[in-house]
Amino acid sequence: MKTRKVCWLDLTRFDAKPDKSTWLEMGHEMNKIGFDVHIITSFKNQPFEPLNHEVSFINIPASTKSLLFKSSLLLKFIVYTIRMCDRNSIIIVPPGGLIAVPVMRLFNFKNIHLDIRTIPVRVKGLKRSMDKWIFWDFSMRVFSRFATSYSFITERLRIASERAAGRSFSDYCIWSSGVSSEIFRKTESLQREASHDGKYNVFYHGTVTMDRGVFEVLHAVELLIQEQKLDLSLTIVGSGPDYPELKKRVTESPAADRITLTGFVQYDRIPELLSHASCCICPLPPRPEWQVSSPLKLFEYMAMEKPIIATRIDAHLDVLENEDFVVWTESAVAADIAKSIMQAYVERHTLNEAAKRGPELIERSYDWSILGNQFGTFLGIVYG
């Protein structure tokens, strides 16, 4: 296939973005099959330059004022694409970039793809409410029809997006979250380096906010250590808006010596930390945006052959409903999570054996090489 330029807008400060792997891995895989992917984004501290990825980054300075950030980046994105992209390029925009699409159509850009990875819900405050109305509600309702193809992270998200847009989408594909089997794999060297202190280690990786269940996991582990005298430890990898509060609670916890907080860790270091885990937990409650999501962290755990504790939300059930290396927690409250951790501990030998099937499931459906090829093939069919 002839090399085709792809200008992919990311309306964030990429250097501060927790999940960089999606764009890096997808861009890398798409370049392998004949595309020339350019990620157009902004930055908080310094322009992002990827290591060991053949993906070009265009780092555009944007307003530091939160109210003006997206608008200023969109304006500069329009100017950049008009000046630097040929009219045969494929332009990929998120919902927040739809406002720019009519202008680009006026300048004869016809290959415009809308990629939707999540839905904004339960926003608080005037600024965030305005942001949601402008860059989601209004944009989806008015401007989504100007795109010529679409993609979604799950079928559930497609349905939710169609409700927001008030229309059905025809030329679309689904590409979920994924994982790199080359990076996330159980190796002899990682096993040798893994801790063997005898404690059953519960592992959480993700953004730290009050509404993601991580505080309930902390409470559950405390209950099991204090009341059941279980020989547990807890590792929490990640940062976020409520990380200072989590750090404070851990400091004050009676089980503080059993709890490790790492803060944000680079993507390629996660497998090393995962190798120490006895089981991994995904405690997301049933909020609308997570019901329609694709659970990236689950795929990382599966690739590393780890037993999993997960809440019964649709996104988890869609992937793992019939798998026997999963312990389901009935809710994201601490008491239910504690019961599930206890069950995982009691059944640990059976779960460890069952979890060996995880990499096979990843290589079949959720490896970035598969997802990048599928998405690239879809774009090639639609745009020739």
Tab-separated table of C-alpha atoms in Angstrom:
chain	number	residue	atom	x	y	z
A	1	MET	CA	0.000	0.000	0.000
A	2	LYS	CA	1.248	3.482	-0.865
A	3	THR	CA	2.313	5.540	2.176
A	4	ARG	CA	-0.621	7.621	3.385
A	5	LYS	CA	-0.229	10.499	5.818
A	6	VAL	CA	-2.420	10.430	8.911
A	7	CYS	CA	-2.777	13.578	11.024
A	8	TRP	CA	-4.156	12.450	14.379
A	9	LEU	CA	-5.355	15.165	16.746
A	10	ASP	CA	-4.989	14.571	20.483
A	11	LEU	CA	-6.634	17.382	22.459
A	12	THR	CA	-4.533	16.959	25.599
A	13	ARG	CA	-1.158	17.853	27.054
A	14	PHE	CA	0.423	14.607	25.949
A	15	ASP	CA	3.466	14.687	28.211
A	16	ALA	CA	1.128	14.720	31.250
A	17	LYS	CA	-1.214	12.056	29.869
A	18	PRO	CA	-1.350	8.831	31.961
A	19	ASP	CA	-2.167	6.588	28.985
A	20	LYS	CA	0.315	7.234	26.181
A	21	SER	CA	0.551	3.639	25.029
A	22	THR	CA	-2.665	3.666	22.997
A	23	TRP	CA	-1.457	6.340	20.585
A	24	LEU	CA	2.153	5.191	20.521
A	25	GLU	CA	1.321	1.548	19.881
A	26	MET	CA	-1.452	2.188	17.359
A	27	GLY	CA	0.658	4.698	15.448
A	28	HIS	CA	3.595	2.285	15.434
A	29	GLU	CA	1.502	-0.617	14.151
A	30	MET	CA	-0.219	1.505	11.499
A	31	ASN	CA	3.135	2.734	10.217
A	32	LYS	CA	4.158	-0.896	9.704
A	33	ILE	CA	1.389	-1.373	7.125
A	34	GLY	CA	2.036	1.752	5.064
A	35	PHE	CA	0.763	4.793	6.963
A	36	ASP	CA	2.769	7.805	8.088
A	37	VAL	CA	1.182	8.731	11.420
A	38	HIS	CA	1.662	12.181	12.937
A	39	ILE	CA	0.214	12.825	16.397
A	40	ILE	CA	-0.701	16.491	16.762
A	41	THR	CA	-0.978	17.464	20.403
A	42	SER	CA	0.175	19.906	23.070
A	43	PHE	CA	2.246	19.690	26.236
A	44	LYS	CA	2.344	20.846	29.856
A	45	ASN	CA	6.032	20.902	30.768
A	46	GLN	CA	7.961	19.944	27.653
A	47	PRO	CA	7.245	18.602	24.161
A	48	PHE	CA	6.816	14.842	24.140
A	49	GLU	CA	9.362	12.861	22.140
A	50	PRO	CA	8.741	9.104	22.004
A	51	LEU	CA	11.515	6.581	22.506
A	52	ASN	CA	11.698	3.499	20.293
A	53	HIS	CA	8.523	4.345	18.382
A	54	GLU	CA	8.444	5.352	14.741
A	55	VAL	CA	5.656	7.865	15.280
A	56	SER	CA	6.053	11.585	14.598
A	57	PHE	CA	4.831	14.044	17.230
A	58	ILE	CA	3.872	17.616	16.439
A	59	ASN	CA	3.887	19.419	19.795
A	60	ILE	CA	1.945	22.665	19.562
A	61	PRO	CA	2.079	25.238	22.389
A	62	ALA	CA	-1.440	26.091	23.560
A	63	SER	CA	-2.917	28.444	26.117
A	64	THR	CA	-2.137	27.592	29.731
A	65	LYS	CA	-5.599	28.904	30.689
A	66	SER	CA	-7.885	25.905	31.113
A	67	LEU	CA	-10.853	27.698	29.538
A	68	LEU	CA	-8.839	28.538	26.417
A	69	PHE	CA	-6.638	25.450	26.072
A	70	LYS	CA	-8.772	23.389	23.675
A	71	SER	CA	-9.853	26.385	21.613
A	72	SER	CA	-6.296	27.623	21.121
A	73	LEU	CA	-5.020	24.132	20.271
A	74	LEU	CA	-7.854	23.598	17.786
A	75	LEU	CA	-7.106	26.895	16.041
A	76	LYS	CA	-3.433	25.995	15.721
A	77	PHE	CA	-4.350	22.492	14.575
A	78	ILE	CA	-6.430	23.952	11.739
A	79	VAL	CA	-3.581	26.224	10.675
A	80	TYR	CA	-1.063	23.374	10.824
A	81	THR	CA	-3.144	20.933	8.786
A	82	ILE	CA	-3.978	23.553	6.126
A	83	ARG	CA	-0.299	24.428	5.726
A	84	MET	CA	1.403	21.053	6.233
A	85	CYS	CA	-1.023	18.271	5.236
A	86	ASP	CA	-1.960	17.430	1.667
A	87	ARG	CA	-5.657	17.204	0.962
A	88	ASN	CA	-5.447	13.436	0.545
A	89	SER	CA	-4.316	12.989	4.160
A	90	ILE	CA	-6.548	11.175	6.631
A	91	ILE	CA	-7.468	13.469	9.507
A	92	ILE	CA	-8.417	11.740	12.786
A	93	VAL	CA	-10.173	13.848	15.405
A	94	PRO	CA	-11.723	13.152	18.823
A	95	PRO	CA	-15.219	14.531	19.578
A	96	GLY	CA	-13.664	17.733	20.928
A	97	GLY	CA	-12.071	18.325	17.526
A	98	LEU	CA	-15.345	18.230	15.599
A	99	ILE	CA	-15.724	22.012	15.752
A	100	ALA	CA	-12.715	22.271	13.443
A	101	VAL	CA	-14.117	19.871	10.859
A	102	PRO	CA	-16.458	22.226	8.902
A	103	VAL	CA	-13.539	24.649	8.438
A	104	MET	CA	-11.332	21.833	7.193
A	105	ARG	CA	-14.016	20.681	4.790
A	106	LEU	CA	-14.040	24.205	3.344
A	107	PHE	CA	-10.331	23.744	2.619
A	108	ASN	CA	-11.057	20.497	0.736
A	109	PHE	CA	-10.097	18.010	3.433
A	110	LYS	CA	-12.491	15.149	2.747
A	111	ASN	CA	-10.971	12.207	4.621
A	112	ILE	CA	-12.032	13.001	8.173
A	113	HIS	CA	-12.339	10.239	10.722
A	114	LEU	CA	-13.998	10.643	14.141
A	115	ASP	CA	-12.516	8.405	16.853
A	116	ILE	CA	-14.422	8.139	20.153
A	117	ARG	CA	-12.759	6.511	23.180
A	118	THR	CA	-15.049	7.575	26.042
A	119	ILE	CA	-18.089	9.638	26.998
A	120	PRO	CA	-18.058	12.559	29.445
A	121	VAL	CA	-20.572	12.217	32.276
A	122	ARG	CA	-21.254	13.584	35.770
A	123	VAL	CA	-19.201	16.735	35.295
A	124	LYS	CA	-19.046	19.181	38.190
A	125	GLY	CA	-18.642	22.940	38.078
A	126	LEU	CA	-19.533	25.583	35.496
A	127	LYS	CA	-16.288	25.321	33.522
A	128	ARG	CA	-16.522	21.553	33.065
A	129	SER	CA	-20.231	21.760	32.267
A	130	MET	CA	-19.526	24.337	29.556
A	131	ASP	CA	-16.664	22.223	28.246
A	132	LYS	CA	-18.903	19.155	28.023
A	133	TRP	CA	-21.686	21.052	26.281
A	134	ILE	CA	-19.384	22.650	23.679
A	135	PHE	CA	-17.007	19.778	22.971
A	136	TRP	CA	-19.425	16.849	23.368
A	137	ASP	CA	-23.177	17.590	23.427
A	138	PHE	CA	-23.209	20.398	20.843
A	139	SER	CA	-20.345	19.023	18.740
A	140	MET	CA	-21.780	15.524	18.480
A	141	ARG	CA	-25.267	16.756	17.709
A	142	VAL	CA	-24.236	19.344	15.084
A	143	PHE	CA	-20.817	18.444	13.649
A	144	SER	CA	-20.483	14.635	13.775
A	145	ARG	CA	-22.205	14.390	10.380
A	146	PHE	CA	-19.241	16.164	8.762
A	147	ALA	CA	-16.947	13.212	9.468
A	148	THR	CA	-16.714	10.543	6.770
A	149	SER	CA	-15.874	7.528	8.953
A	150	TYR	CA	-15.986	6.610	12.626
A	151	SER	CA	-14.435	4.331	15.239
A	152	PHE	CA	-15.360	3.427	18.807
A	153	ILE	CA	-13.678	1.626	21.665
A	154	THR	CA	-16.665	-0.745	22.115
A	155	GLU	CA	-20.061	-1.434	20.586
A	156	ARG	CA	-21.609	-0.121	23.788
A	157	LEU	CA	-19.849	3.203	23.246
A	158	ARG	CA	-21.100	3.336	19.647
A	159	ILE	CA	-24.687	3.047	20.900
A	160	ALA	CA	-24.120	5.751	23.527
A	161	SER	CA	-22.491	7.996	20.906
A	162	GLU	CA	-25.395	7.548	18.511
A	163	ARG	CA	-27.748	8.678	21.262
A	164	ALA	CA	-25.598	11.777	21.811
A	165	ALA	CA	-25.466	12.548	18.094
A	166	GLY	CA	-29.116	11.780	17.419
A	167	ARG	CA	-28.145	9.697	14.389
A	168	SER	CA	-26.777	6.321	13.348
A	169	PHE	CA	-23.216	5.813	12.106
A	170	SER	CA	-22.578	3.637	9.055
A	171	ASP	CA	-18.891	3.548	8.046
A	172	TYR	CA	-17.401	2.600	11.399
A	173	CYS	CA	-15.110	0.095	13.068
A	174	ILE	CA	-14.455	-0.987	16.648
A	175	TRP	CA	-10.945	-0.976	18.063
A	176	SER	CA	-10.649	-1.667	21.750
A	177	SER	CA	-7.890	-1.007	24.228
A	178	GLY	CA	-4.971	-3.398	23.937
A	179	VAL	CA	-1.580	-4.394	25.226
A	180	SER	CA	1.837	-5.130	23.780
A	181	SER	CA	2.636	-8.832	24.173
A	182	GLU	CA	6.282	-8.002	23.583
A	183	ILE	CA	6.414	-5.746	26.652
A	184	PHE	CA	3.862	-7.460	28.895
A	185	ARG	CA	4.911	-11.073	29.135
A	186	LYS	CA	5.974	-13.362	31.910
A	187	THR	CA	9.677	-14.120	31.607
A	188	GLU	CA	12.130	-16.150	33.645
A	189	SER	CA	14.168	-13.049	34.467
A	190	LEU	CA	11.118	-11.209	35.822
A	191	GLN	CA	10.151	-14.246	37.874
A	192	ARG	CA	13.636	-14.433	39.391
A	193	GLU	CA	13.485	-10.747	40.336
A	194	ALA	CA	9.973	-10.997	41.809
A	195	SER	CA	9.623	-10.624	45.571
A	196	HIS	CA	9.087	-13.788	47.568
A	197	ASP	CA	8.467	-12.365	51.035
A	198	GLY	CA	5.597	-14.782	51.587
A	199	LYS	CA	2.887	-12.137	51.549
A	200	TYR	CA	-0.069	-12.354	49.168
A	201	ASN	CA	0.313	-9.165	47.109
A	202	VAL	CA	-2.803	-7.394	45.802
A	203	PHE	CA	-1.947	-5.109	42.872
A	204	TYR	CA	-3.814	-2.039	41.535
A	205	HIS	CA	-2.696	-0.018	38.518
A	206	GLY	CA	-4.633	3.026	37.379
A	207	THR	CA	-5.575	6.628	37.956
A	208	VAL	CA	-6.103	7.553	41.601
A	209	THR	CA	-9.488	9.200	42.121
A	210	MET	CA	-12.138	8.788	44.802
A	211	ASP	CA	-14.620	7.258	42.367
A	212	ARG	CA	-12.490	4.407	40.938
A	213	GLY	CA	-12.661	2.022	43.891
A	214	VAL	CA	-9.003	2.249	44.910
A	215	PHE	CA	-9.811	3.727	48.333
A	216	GLU	CA	-12.217	0.849	48.922
A	217	VAL	CA	-9.453	-1.607	48.009
A	218	LEU	CA	-7.221	0.021	50.616
A	219	HIS	CA	-9.970	-0.325	53.232
A	220	ALA	CA	-10.614	-3.952	52.231
A	221	VAL	CA	-6.956	-4.883	52.652
A	222	GLU	CA	-6.887	-3.151	56.054
A	223	LEU	CA	-9.927	-5.178	57.147
A	224	LEU	CA	-8.348	-8.464	56.092
A	225	ILE	CA	-5.050	-7.700	57.795
A	226	GLN	CA	-6.619	-6.479	61.043
A	227	GLU	CA	-9.649	-8.750	61.408
A	228	GLN	CA	-8.677	-11.895	59.500
A	229	LYS	CA	-4.941	-11.632	60.215
A	230	LEU	CA	-4.315	-12.417	56.546
A	231	ASP	CA	-0.692	-12.084	55.439
A	232	LEU	CA	-1.385	-9.495	52.728
A	233	SER	CA	0.390	-6.612	51.076
A	234	LEU	CA	-0.999	-4.005	48.681
A	235	THR	CA	0.744	-2.237	45.800
A	236	ILE	CA	-0.903	0.792	44.186
A	237	VAL	CA	0.679	2.019	40.956
A	238	GLY	CA	-0.481	5.317	39.506
A	239	SER	CA	-1.210	8.903	40.335
A	240	GLY	CA	-4.096	11.292	39.860
A	241	PRO	CA	-6.120	14.125	41.405
A	242	ASP	CA	-6.703	12.279	44.694
A	243	TYR	CA	-3.212	10.812	45.079
A	244	PRO	CA	-2.294	13.241	47.920
A	245	GLU	CA	-5.378	12.087	49.862
A	246	LEU	CA	-4.505	8.430	49.243
A	247	LYS	CA	-0.952	9.057	50.422
A	248	LYS	CA	-2.298	10.691	53.604
A	249	ARG	CA	-4.629	7.757	54.292
A	250	VAL	CA	-1.857	5.230	53.794
A	251	THR	CA	0.401	7.158	56.166
A	252	GLU	CA	-2.345	7.029	58.808
A	253	SER	CA	-3.258	3.389	58.100
A	254	PRO	CA	-2.616	0.718	60.759
A	255	ALA	CA	-1.369	-1.420	57.854
A	256	ALA	CA	0.968	1.238	56.434
A	257	ASP	CA	3.983	-1.091	56.467
A	258	ARG	CA	2.130	-3.502	54.130
A	259	ILE	CA	1.198	-0.866	51.527
A	260	THR	CA	3.389	0.430	48.690
A	261	LEU	CA	2.544	3.554	46.685
A	262	THR	CA	4.700	4.058	43.605
A	263	GLY	CA	3.043	7.117	42.056
A	264	PHE	CA	3.162	7.375	38.267
A	265	VAL	CA	5.386	4.774	36.595
A	266	GLN	CA	6.478	4.667	32.953
A	267	TYR	CA	4.671	2.127	30.753
A	268	ASP	CA	7.664	-0.120	30.128
A	269	ARG	CA	8.318	-0.498	33.880
A	270	ILE	CA	4.841	-1.838	34.686
A	271	PRO	CA	5.656	-5.497	33.832
A	272	GLU	CA	8.472	-5.488	36.400
A	273	LEU	CA	6.079	-4.294	39.109
A	274	LEU	CA	3.366	-6.701	37.948
A	275	SER	CA	5.734	-9.638	38.335
A	276	HIS	CA	5.529	-9.161	42.140
A	277	ALA	CA	1.713	-9.377	42.163
A	278	SER	CA	-0.210	-12.379	43.495
A	279	CYS	CA	-3.486	-11.076	42.091
A	280	CYS	CA	-4.591	-7.893	40.326
A	281	ILE	CA	-7.727	-5.907	40.961
A	282	CYS	CA	-10.041	-3.785	38.796
A	283	PRO	CA	-12.531	-2.240	41.274
A	284	LEU	CA	-14.365	0.200	38.979
A	285	PRO	CA	-17.970	0.893	40.051
A	286	PRO	CA	-20.788	0.836	37.452
A	287	ARG	CA	-20.546	4.425	36.251
A	288	PRO	CA	-21.821	5.036	32.689
A	289	GLU	CA	-18.440	5.934	31.179
A	290	TRP	CA	-16.848	2.712	32.499
A	291	GLN	CA	-19.751	0.501	31.464
A	292	VAL	CA	-18.987	1.365	27.822
A	293	SER	CA	-15.198	1.340	28.130
A	294	SER	CA	-12.509	-1.180	27.222
A	295	PRO	CA	-10.434	-2.287	30.228
A	296	LEU	CA	-6.792	-1.686	29.275
A	297	LYS	CA	-5.509	-2.723	32.714
A	298	LEU	CA	-7.266	-6.101	32.482
A	299	PHE	CA	-5.329	-6.814	29.304
A	300	GLU	CA	-2.030	-5.979	31.004
A	301	TYR	CA	-2.867	-8.379	33.837
A	302	MET	CA	-3.958	-11.132	31.444
A	303	ALA	CA	-0.778	-10.823	29.392
A	304	MET	CA	1.271	-11.332	32.568
A	305	GLU	CA	-0.707	-14.458	33.584
A	306	LYS	CA	-2.182	-12.879	36.719
A	307	PRO	CA	-5.413	-13.903	38.494
A	308	ILE	CA	-7.879	-11.009	38.481
A	309	ILE	CA	-10.472	-9.604	40.879
A	310	ALA	CA	-13.011	-7.470	39.024
A	311	THR	CA	-16.347	-5.757	39.515
A	312	ARG	CA	-19.315	-6.998	37.496
A	313	ILE	CA	-19.530	-4.038	35.146
A	314	ASP	CA	-20.326	-4.560	31.460
A	315	ALA	CA	-16.821	-3.650	30.286
A	316	HIS	CA	-15.296	-6.384	32.471
A	317	LEU	CA	-17.991	-8.968	31.714
A	318	ASP	CA	-17.622	-8.466	27.954
A	319	VAL	CA	-14.009	-9.653	28.186
A	320	LEU	CA	-13.943	-12.081	31.111
A	321	GLU	CA	-17.447	-13.372	31.843
A	322	ASN	CA	-16.632	-17.027	31.146
A	323	GLU	CA	-13.008	-17.094	32.326
A	324	ASP	CA	-12.030	-19.128	35.391
A	325	PHE	CA	-9.039	-17.024	36.457
A	326	VAL	CA	-11.374	-14.232	37.625
A	327	VAL	CA	-12.966	-13.680	41.023
A	328	TRP	CA	-15.981	-11.403	40.705
A	329	THR	CA	-16.735	-8.901	43.446
A	330	GLU	CA	-20.419	-8.119	43.814
A	331	SER	CA	-19.813	-4.399	44.254
A	332	ALA	CA	-17.086	-1.822	44.685
A	333	VAL	CA	-17.662	-1.456	48.428
A	334	ALA	CA	-14.882	-2.498	50.795
A	335	ALA	CA	-16.743	-5.428	52.417
A	336	ASP	CA	-17.448	-7.105	49.080
A	337	ILE	CA	-13.924	-6.463	47.830
A	338	ALA	CA	-12.538	-8.011	51.026
A	339	LYS	CA	-14.615	-11.171	50.437
A	340	SER	CA	-13.265	-11.434	46.896
A	341	ILE	CA	-9.651	-10.969	47.996
A	342	MET	CA	-10.183	-13.692	50.594
A	343	GLN	CA	-11.629	-15.992	47.924
A	344	ALA	CA	-8.697	-15.276	45.584
A	345	TYR	CA	-6.289	-16.069	48.406
A	346	VAL	CA	-7.989	-19.366	49.285
A	347	GLU	CA	-8.200	-20.423	45.614
A	348	ARG	CA	-4.782	-18.991	44.660
A	349	HIS	CA	-3.259	-22.227	43.324
A	350	THR	CA	-6.234	-22.975	41.052
A	351	LEU	CA	-6.395	-19.364	39.860
A	352	ASN	CA	-2.669	-19.254	39.123
A	353	GLU	CA	-2.991	-22.295	36.897
A	354	ALA	CA	-6.051	-20.907	35.097
A	355	ALA	CA	-4.373	-17.528	34.534
A	356	LYS	CA	-1.785	-19.155	32.263
A	357	ARG	CA	-4.436	-18.901	29.540
A	358	GLY	CA	-4.344	-15.083	29.621
A	359	PRO	CA	-1.612	-14.542	26.987
A	360	GLU	CA	-3.449	-16.794	24.526
A	361	LEU	CA	-6.557	-14.571	24.795
A	362	ILE	CA	-4.447	-11.442	24.318
A	363	GLU	CA	-2.636	-12.752	21.254
A	364	ARG	CA	-5.964	-13.741	19.715
A	365	SER	CA	-7.838	-10.445	20.107
A	366	TYR	CA	-6.195	-7.695	22.154
A	367	ASP	CA	-2.582	-7.302	21.058
A	368	TRP	CA	-1.788	-3.864	19.632
A	369	SER	CA	-0.410	-5.504	16.475
A	370	ILE	CA	-3.861	-6.965	15.766
A	371	LEU	CA	-5.759	-3.783	16.628
A	372	GLY	CA	-3.425	-1.506	14.640
A	373	ASN	CA	-3.682	-3.758	11.611
A	374	GLN	CA	-7.479	-3.887	11.833
A	375	PHE	CA	-7.816	-0.109	12.164
A	376	GLY	CA	-5.319	0.563	9.382
A	377	THR	CA	-7.059	-1.921	7.086
A	378	PHE	CA	-10.406	-0.227	7.781
A	379	LEU	CA	-9.006	3.212	6.896
A	380	GLY	CA	-7.409	1.765	3.763
A	381	ILE	CA	-10.718	0.313	2.611
A	382	VAL	CA	-12.684	3.509	3.314
A	383	TYR	CA	-10.169	5.949	1.823
A	384	GLY	CA	-8.532	3.797	-0.841
